[in-house]
mmCIF file of C-alpha atoms in Angstrom:
data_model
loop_
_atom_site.group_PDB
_atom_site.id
_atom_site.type_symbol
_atom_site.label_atom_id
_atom_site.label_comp_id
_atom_site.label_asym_id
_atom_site.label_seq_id
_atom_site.Cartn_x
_atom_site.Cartn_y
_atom_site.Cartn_z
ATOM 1 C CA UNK K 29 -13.894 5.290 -10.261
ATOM 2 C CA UNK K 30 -13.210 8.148 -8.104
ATOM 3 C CA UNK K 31 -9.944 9.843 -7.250
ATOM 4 C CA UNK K 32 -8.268 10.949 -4.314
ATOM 5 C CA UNK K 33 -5.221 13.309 -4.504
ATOM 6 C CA UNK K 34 -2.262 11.162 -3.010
ATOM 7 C CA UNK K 35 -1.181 13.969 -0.113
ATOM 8 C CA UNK K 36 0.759 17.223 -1.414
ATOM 9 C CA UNK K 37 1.977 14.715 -4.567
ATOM 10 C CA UNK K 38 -0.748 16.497 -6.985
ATOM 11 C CA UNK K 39 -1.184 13.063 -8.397
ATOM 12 C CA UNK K 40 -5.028 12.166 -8.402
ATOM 13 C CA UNK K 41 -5.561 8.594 -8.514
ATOM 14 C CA UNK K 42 -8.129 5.959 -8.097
ATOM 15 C CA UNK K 43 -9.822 5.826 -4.361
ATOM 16 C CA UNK K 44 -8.991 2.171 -4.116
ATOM 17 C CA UNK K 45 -5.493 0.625 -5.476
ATOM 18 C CA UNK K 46 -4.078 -2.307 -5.541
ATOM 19 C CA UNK K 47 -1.528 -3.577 -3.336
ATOM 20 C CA UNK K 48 0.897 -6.080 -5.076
ATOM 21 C CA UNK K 49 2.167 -8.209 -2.780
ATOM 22 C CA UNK K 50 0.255 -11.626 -2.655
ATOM 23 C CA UNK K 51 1.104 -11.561 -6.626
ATOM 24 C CA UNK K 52 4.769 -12.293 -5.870
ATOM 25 C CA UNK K 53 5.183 -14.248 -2.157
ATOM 26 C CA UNK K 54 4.212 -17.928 -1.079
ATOM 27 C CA UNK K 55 1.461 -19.759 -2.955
ATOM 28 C CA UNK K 56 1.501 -16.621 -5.677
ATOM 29 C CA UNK K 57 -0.137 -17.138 -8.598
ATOM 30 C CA UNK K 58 1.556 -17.648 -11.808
ATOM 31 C CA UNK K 59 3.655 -14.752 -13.693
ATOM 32 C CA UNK K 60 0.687 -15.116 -16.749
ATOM 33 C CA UNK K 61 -1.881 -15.043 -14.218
ATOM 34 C CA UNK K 62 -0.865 -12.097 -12.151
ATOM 35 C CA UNK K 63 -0.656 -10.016 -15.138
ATOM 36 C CA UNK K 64 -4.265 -10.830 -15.924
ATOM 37 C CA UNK K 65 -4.717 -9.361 -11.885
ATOM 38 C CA UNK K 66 -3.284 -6.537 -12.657
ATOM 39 C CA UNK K 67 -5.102 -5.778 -15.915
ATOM 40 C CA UNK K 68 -7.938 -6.453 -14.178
ATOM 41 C CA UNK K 69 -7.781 -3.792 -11.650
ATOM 42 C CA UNK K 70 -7.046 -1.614 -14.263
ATOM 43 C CA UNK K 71 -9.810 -2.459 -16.765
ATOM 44 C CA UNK K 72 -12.224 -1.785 -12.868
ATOM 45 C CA UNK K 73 -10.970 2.239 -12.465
ATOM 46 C CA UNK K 74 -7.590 1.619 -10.436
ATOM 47 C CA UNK K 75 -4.671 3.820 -11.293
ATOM 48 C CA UNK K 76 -2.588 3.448 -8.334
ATOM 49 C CA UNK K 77 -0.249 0.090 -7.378
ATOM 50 C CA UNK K 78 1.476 -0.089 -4.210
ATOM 51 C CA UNK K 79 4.561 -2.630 -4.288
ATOM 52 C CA UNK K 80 8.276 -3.375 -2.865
ATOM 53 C CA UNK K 81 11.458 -4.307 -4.038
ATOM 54 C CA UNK K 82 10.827 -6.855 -1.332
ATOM 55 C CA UNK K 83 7.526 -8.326 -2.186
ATOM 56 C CA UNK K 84 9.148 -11.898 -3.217
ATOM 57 C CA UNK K 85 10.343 -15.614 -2.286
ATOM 58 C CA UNK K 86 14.039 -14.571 -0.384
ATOM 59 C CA UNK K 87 16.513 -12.279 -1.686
ATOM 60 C CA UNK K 88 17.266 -14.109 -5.157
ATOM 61 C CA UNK K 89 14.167 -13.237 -6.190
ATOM 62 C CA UNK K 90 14.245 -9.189 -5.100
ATOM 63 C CA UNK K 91 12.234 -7.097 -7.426
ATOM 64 C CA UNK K 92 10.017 -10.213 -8.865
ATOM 65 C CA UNK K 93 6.739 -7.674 -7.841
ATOM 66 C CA UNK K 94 8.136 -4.997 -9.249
ATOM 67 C CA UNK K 95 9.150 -6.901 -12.413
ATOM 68 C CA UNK K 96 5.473 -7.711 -12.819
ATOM 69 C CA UNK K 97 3.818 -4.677 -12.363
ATOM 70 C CA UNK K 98 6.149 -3.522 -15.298
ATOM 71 C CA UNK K 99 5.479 -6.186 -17.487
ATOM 72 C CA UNK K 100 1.818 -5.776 -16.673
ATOM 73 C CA UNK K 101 1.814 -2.179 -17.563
ATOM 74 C CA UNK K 102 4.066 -2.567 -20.805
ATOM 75 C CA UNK K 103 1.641 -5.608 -22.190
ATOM 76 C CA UNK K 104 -1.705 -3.655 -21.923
ATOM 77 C CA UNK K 105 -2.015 -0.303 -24.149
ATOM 78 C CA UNK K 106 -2.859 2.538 -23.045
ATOM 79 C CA UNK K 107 -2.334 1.183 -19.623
ATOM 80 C CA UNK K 108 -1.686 4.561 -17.103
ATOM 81 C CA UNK K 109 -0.680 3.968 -13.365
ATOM 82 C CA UNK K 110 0.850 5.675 -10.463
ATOM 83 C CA UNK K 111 3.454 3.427 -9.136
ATOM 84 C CA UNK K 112 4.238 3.268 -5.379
ATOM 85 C CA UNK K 113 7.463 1.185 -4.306
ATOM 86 C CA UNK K 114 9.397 0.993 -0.994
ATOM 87 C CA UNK K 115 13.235 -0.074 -0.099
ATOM 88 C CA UNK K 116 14.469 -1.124 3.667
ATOM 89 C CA UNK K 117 13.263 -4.632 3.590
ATOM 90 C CA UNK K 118 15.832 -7.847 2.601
ATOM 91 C CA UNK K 119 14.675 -11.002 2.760
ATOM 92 C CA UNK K 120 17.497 -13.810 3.645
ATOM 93 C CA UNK K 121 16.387 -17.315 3.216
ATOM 94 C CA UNK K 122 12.804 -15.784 2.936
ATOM 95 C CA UNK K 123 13.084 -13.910 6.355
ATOM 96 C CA UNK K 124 11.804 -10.199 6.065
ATOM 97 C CA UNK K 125 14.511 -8.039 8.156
ATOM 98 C CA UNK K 126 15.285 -4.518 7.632
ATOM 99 C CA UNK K 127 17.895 -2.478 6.162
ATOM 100 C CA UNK K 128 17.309 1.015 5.813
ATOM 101 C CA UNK K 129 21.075 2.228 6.019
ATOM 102 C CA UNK K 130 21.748 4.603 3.437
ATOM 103 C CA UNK K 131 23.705 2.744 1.378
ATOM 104 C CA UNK K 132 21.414 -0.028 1.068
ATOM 105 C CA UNK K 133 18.364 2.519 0.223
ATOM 106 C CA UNK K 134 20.599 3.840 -2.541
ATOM 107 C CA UNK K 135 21.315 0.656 -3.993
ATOM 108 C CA UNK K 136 17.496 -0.766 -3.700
ATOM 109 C CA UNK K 137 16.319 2.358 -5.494
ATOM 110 C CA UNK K 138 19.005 1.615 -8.243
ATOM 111 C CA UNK K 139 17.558 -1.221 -8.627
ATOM 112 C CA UNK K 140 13.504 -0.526 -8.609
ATOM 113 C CA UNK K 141 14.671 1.653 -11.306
ATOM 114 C CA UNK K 142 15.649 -0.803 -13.365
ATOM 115 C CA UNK K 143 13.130 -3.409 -12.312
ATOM 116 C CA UNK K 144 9.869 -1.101 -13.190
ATOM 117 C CA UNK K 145 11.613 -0.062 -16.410
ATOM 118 C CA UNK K 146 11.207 4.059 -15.454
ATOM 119 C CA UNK K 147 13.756 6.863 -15.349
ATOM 120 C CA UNK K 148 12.439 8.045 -12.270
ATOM 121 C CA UNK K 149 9.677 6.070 -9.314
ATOM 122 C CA UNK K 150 6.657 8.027 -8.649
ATOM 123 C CA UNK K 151 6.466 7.692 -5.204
ATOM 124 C CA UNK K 152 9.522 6.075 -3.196
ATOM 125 C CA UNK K 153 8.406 4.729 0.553
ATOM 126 C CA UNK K 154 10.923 4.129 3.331
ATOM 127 C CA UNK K 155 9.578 0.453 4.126
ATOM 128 C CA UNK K 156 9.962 0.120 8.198
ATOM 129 C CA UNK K 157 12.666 2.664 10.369
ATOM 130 C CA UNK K 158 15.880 0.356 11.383
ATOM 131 C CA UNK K 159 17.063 0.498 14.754
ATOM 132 C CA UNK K 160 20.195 -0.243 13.623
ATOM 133 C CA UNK K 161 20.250 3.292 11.714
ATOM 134 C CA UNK K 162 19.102 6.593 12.872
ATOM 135 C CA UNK K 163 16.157 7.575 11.590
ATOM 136 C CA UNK K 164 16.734 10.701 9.864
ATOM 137 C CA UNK K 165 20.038 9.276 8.040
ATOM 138 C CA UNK K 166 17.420 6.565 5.930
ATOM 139 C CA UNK K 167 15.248 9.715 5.296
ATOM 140 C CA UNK K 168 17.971 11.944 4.494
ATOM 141 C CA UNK K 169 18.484 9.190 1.738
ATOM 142 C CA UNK K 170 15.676 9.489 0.500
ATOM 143 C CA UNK K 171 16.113 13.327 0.270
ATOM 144 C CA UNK K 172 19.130 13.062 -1.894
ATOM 145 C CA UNK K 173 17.387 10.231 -4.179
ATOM 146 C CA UNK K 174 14.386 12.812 -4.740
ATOM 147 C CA UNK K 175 16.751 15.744 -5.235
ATOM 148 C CA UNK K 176 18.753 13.881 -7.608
ATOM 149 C CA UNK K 177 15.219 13.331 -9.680
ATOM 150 C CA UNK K 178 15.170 9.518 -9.197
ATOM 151 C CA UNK K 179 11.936 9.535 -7.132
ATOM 152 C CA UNK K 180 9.600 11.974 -7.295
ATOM 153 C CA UNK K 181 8.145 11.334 -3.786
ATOM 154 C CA UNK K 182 8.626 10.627 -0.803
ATOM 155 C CA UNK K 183 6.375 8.741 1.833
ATOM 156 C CA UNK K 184 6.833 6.179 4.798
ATOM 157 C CA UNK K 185 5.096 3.096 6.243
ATOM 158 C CA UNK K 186 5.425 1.646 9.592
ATOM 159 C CA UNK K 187 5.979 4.695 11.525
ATOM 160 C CA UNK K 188 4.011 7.005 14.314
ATOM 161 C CA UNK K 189 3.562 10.520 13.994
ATOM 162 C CA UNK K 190 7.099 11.165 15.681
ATOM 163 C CA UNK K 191 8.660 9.916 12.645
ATOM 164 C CA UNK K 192 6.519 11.128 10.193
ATOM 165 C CA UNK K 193 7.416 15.121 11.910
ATOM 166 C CA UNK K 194 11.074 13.937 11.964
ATOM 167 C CA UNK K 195 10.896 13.239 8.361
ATOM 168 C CA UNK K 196 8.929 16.339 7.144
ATOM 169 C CA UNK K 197 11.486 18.628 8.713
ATOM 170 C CA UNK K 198 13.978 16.813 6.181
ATOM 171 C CA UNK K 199 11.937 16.512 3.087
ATOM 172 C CA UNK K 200 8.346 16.835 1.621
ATOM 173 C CA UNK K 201 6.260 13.403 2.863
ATOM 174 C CA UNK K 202 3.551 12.455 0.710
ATOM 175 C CA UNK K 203 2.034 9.705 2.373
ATOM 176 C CA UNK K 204 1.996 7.364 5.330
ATOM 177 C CA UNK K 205 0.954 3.312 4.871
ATOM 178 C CA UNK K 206 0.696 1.232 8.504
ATOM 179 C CA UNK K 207 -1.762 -1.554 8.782
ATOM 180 C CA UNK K 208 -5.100 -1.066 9.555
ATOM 181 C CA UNK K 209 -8.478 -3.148 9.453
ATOM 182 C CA UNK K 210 -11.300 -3.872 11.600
ATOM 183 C CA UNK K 211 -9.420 -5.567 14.067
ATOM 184 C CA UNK K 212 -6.359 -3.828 14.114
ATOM 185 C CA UNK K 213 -7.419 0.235 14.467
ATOM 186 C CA UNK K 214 -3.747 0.854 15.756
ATOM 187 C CA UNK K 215 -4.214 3.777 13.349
ATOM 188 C CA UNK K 216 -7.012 5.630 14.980
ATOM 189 C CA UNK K 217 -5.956 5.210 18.665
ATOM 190 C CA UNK K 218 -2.447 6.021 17.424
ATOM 191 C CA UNK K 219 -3.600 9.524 16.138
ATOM 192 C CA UNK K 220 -1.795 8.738 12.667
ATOM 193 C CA UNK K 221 -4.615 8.611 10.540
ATOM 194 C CA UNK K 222 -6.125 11.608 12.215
ATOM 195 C CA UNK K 223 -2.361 13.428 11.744
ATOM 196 C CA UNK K 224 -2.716 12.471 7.916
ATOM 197 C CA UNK K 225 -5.864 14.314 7.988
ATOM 198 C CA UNK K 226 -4.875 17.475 9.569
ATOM 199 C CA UNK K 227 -1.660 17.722 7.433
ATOM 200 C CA UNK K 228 -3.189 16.188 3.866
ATOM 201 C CA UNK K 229 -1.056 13.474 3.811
ATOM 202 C CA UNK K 230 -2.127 10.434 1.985
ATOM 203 C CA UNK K 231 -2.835 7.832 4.499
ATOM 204 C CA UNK K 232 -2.658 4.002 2.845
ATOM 205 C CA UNK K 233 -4.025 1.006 4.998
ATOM 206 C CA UNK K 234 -2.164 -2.233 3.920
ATOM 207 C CA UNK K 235 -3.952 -5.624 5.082
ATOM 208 C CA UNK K 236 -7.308 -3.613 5.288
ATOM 209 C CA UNK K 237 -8.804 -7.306 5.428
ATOM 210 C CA UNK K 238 -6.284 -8.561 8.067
ATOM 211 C CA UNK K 239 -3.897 -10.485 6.083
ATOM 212 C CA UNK K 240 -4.448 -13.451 3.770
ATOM 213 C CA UNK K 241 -5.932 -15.195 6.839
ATOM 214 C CA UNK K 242 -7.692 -12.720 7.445
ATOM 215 C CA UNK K 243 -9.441 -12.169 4.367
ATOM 216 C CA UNK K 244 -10.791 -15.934 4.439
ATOM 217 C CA UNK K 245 -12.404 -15.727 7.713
ATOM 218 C CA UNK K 246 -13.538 -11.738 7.239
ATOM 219 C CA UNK K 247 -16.973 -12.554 6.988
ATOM 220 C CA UNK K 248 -17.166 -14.305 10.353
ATOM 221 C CA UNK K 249 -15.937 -11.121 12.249
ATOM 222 C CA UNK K 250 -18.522 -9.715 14.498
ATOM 223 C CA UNK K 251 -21.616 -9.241 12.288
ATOM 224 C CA UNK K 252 -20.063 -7.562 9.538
ATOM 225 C CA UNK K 253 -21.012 -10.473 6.814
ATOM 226 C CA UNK K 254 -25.004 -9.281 7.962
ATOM 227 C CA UNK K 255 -24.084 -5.680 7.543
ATOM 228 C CA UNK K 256 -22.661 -6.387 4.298
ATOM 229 C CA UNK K 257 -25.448 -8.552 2.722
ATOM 230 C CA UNK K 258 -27.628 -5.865 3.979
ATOM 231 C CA UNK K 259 -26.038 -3.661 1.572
ATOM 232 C CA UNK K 260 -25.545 -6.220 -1.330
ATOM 233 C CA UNK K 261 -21.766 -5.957 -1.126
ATOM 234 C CA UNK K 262 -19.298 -8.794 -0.654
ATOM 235 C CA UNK K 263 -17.837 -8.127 3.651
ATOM 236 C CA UNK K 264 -14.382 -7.207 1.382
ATOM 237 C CA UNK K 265 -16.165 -4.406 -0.353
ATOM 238 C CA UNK K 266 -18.247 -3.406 2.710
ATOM 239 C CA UNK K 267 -15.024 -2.644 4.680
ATOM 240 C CA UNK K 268 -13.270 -0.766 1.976
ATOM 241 C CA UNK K 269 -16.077 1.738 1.952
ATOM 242 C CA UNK K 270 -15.970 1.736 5.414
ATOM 243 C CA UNK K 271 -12.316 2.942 5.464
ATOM 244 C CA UNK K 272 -12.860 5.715 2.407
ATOM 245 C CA UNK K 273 -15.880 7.064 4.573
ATOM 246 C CA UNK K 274 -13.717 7.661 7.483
ATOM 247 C CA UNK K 275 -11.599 9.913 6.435
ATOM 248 C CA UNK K 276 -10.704 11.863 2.781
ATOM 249 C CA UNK K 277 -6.865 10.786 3.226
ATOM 250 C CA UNK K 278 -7.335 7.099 2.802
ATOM 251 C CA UNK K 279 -6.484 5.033 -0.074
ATOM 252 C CA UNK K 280 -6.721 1.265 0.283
ATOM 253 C CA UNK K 281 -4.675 -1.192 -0.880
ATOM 254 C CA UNK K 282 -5.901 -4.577 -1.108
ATOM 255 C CA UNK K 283 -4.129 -7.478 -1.840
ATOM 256 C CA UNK K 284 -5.359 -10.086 -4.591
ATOM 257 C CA UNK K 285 -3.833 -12.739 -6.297
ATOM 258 C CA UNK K 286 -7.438 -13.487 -8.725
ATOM 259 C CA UNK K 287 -8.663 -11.100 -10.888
ATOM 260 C CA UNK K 288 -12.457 -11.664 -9.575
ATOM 261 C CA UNK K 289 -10.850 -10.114 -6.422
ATOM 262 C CA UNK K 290 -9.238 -6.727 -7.698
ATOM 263 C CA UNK K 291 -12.634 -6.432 -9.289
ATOM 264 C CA UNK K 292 -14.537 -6.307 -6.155
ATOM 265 C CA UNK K 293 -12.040 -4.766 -4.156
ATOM 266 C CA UNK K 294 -12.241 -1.918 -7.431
ATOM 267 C CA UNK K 295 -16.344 -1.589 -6.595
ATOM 268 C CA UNK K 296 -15.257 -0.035 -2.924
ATOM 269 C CA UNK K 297 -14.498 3.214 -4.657
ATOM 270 C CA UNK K 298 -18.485 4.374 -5.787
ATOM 271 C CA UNK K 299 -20.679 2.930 -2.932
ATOM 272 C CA UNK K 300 -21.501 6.160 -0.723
ATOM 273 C CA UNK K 301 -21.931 5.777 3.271
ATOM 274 C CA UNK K 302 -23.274 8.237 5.174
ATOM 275 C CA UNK K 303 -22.390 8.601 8.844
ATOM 276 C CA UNK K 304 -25.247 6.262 10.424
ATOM 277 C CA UNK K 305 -23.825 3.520 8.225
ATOM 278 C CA UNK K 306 -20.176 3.895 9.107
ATOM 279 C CA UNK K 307 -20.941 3.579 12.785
ATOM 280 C CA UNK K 308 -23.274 0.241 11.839
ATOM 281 C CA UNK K 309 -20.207 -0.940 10.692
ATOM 282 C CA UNK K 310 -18.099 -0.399 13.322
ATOM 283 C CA UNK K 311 -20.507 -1.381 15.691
ATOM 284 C CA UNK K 312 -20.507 -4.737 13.642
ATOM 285 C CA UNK K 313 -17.020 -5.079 13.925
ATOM 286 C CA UNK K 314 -17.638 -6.334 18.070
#
């Protein structure tokens, strides 16, 4: 597959990757079975995995994604991946609420330490800004954590391009990850995807389908299930190309809880679109 350089990191990795999530929430799959996902989407080209310390039932269960991904990694030889996590999510009782206090970041990190089995995370994301904390107290956490060598990067999700310049005037910000998908292009009218652009900062869509709901109804947006058969690619794999033609700082990360899935999410990564094609798309997005 081919690789994009995740922002100012110097870490090239695959042009899709794989986002963890569905592997470890309601209705996952089995433990045996998500493994198989995983090696999956690394037997198709992906090197980069996007999870949370969050990405589980309720707050028992913190880490369970995380867990996975390491067991997944450890099982298959030879098995190489850039690992992306994120802290400032709890869930209570299976509510998602957010806790980026200091503290809390410190002791989450602590913990995805131990969890992916690695002396230090690859790239650590702040998951949402609190309003309950100042901003650049969470980030400044994050500072100390990468000074003190257990992350190596930094990056943020959730945010507008006011907090992403509040946090790069505290420490180095490797990438950005807000949701974005053909009916949700937040991102674009937003200017953050063009700010990722003009500053070479890895920009990851999450829910590039629209959610698990979304996914199961994606070929009935618009005409975008005509676009894609015109094409011979699944609507899934249509879109993902769609968001890698748009601009050089994307890297999607798909959700999938089957192994068929990470497979044709994988695909995304070689088919070529040239600019006629991209506005097709969009145009079939309506």
């Amino acid at each position: 597959m081919k690789t994009r350089t995740l922002g100012s990191s110097g870490l090239a990795v695959s042009a899709v990757g794989l986002g963890g999530m569905y592997l470890s929430i309601r209705d996952r799959p089995s433990e045996d079975d998500a493994v198989r996902t995983i090696h999956a989407a690394l037997d198709a080209g992906i090197t980069f995995i996007d999870t949370a310390d969050a990405y589980c039932l309720d707050q028992r269960d913190i880490g369970h994604n995380e867990r996975v991904i390491a067991r997944a990694l450890r099982d298959k030889q030879g098995a190489r991946a850039v690992v992306a996590t994120k802290g400032g999510l709890e869930r209570p009782n299976g509510a998602w609420t957010r806790n980026a206090r200091p503290a809390h970041l410190r002791e989450a990190c602590e913990r995805s330490l131990k969890a992916l089995g690695v002396p230090r995370i690859d790239v650590y994301q702040l998951h949402a800004p609190d309003r309950a904390t100042p901003f650049a107290d969470s980030v400044g956490e994050l500072a100390r954590l990468r000074t003190e060598g257990k992350i190596a990067h930094v990056g943020l999700s959730n945010v507008g391009v006011k907090e992403i310049e509040e946090a790069r005037a505290i420490v180095p910000i490797v990438s950005v990850q807000n949701r974005w998908n053909p009916l949700d292009r937040e991102p674009e009218r937003s200017g953050v995807l063009a700010y990722c652009d003009k500053l070479r900062l890895a920009f990851l869509p999450y829910s590039p389908f629209g959610g698990a709901s979304g996914a199961k109804s994606l070929a009935s947006v618009g005409t975008l299930a005509r676009e894609a058969k015109k094409r011979g690619l699944s609507p899934h794999r249509l879109v993902l190309a769609w968001m890698l033609a748009k601009s050089p700082s994307v890297i999607p990360i798909p959700g999938a809880r089957r192994a068929e899935s990470a497979r044709d999410s994988a695909g995304a990564g070689d088919v070529v679109l040239s600019s006629d094609d991209v506005r097709a798309i969009e145009a079939s997005f309506e």
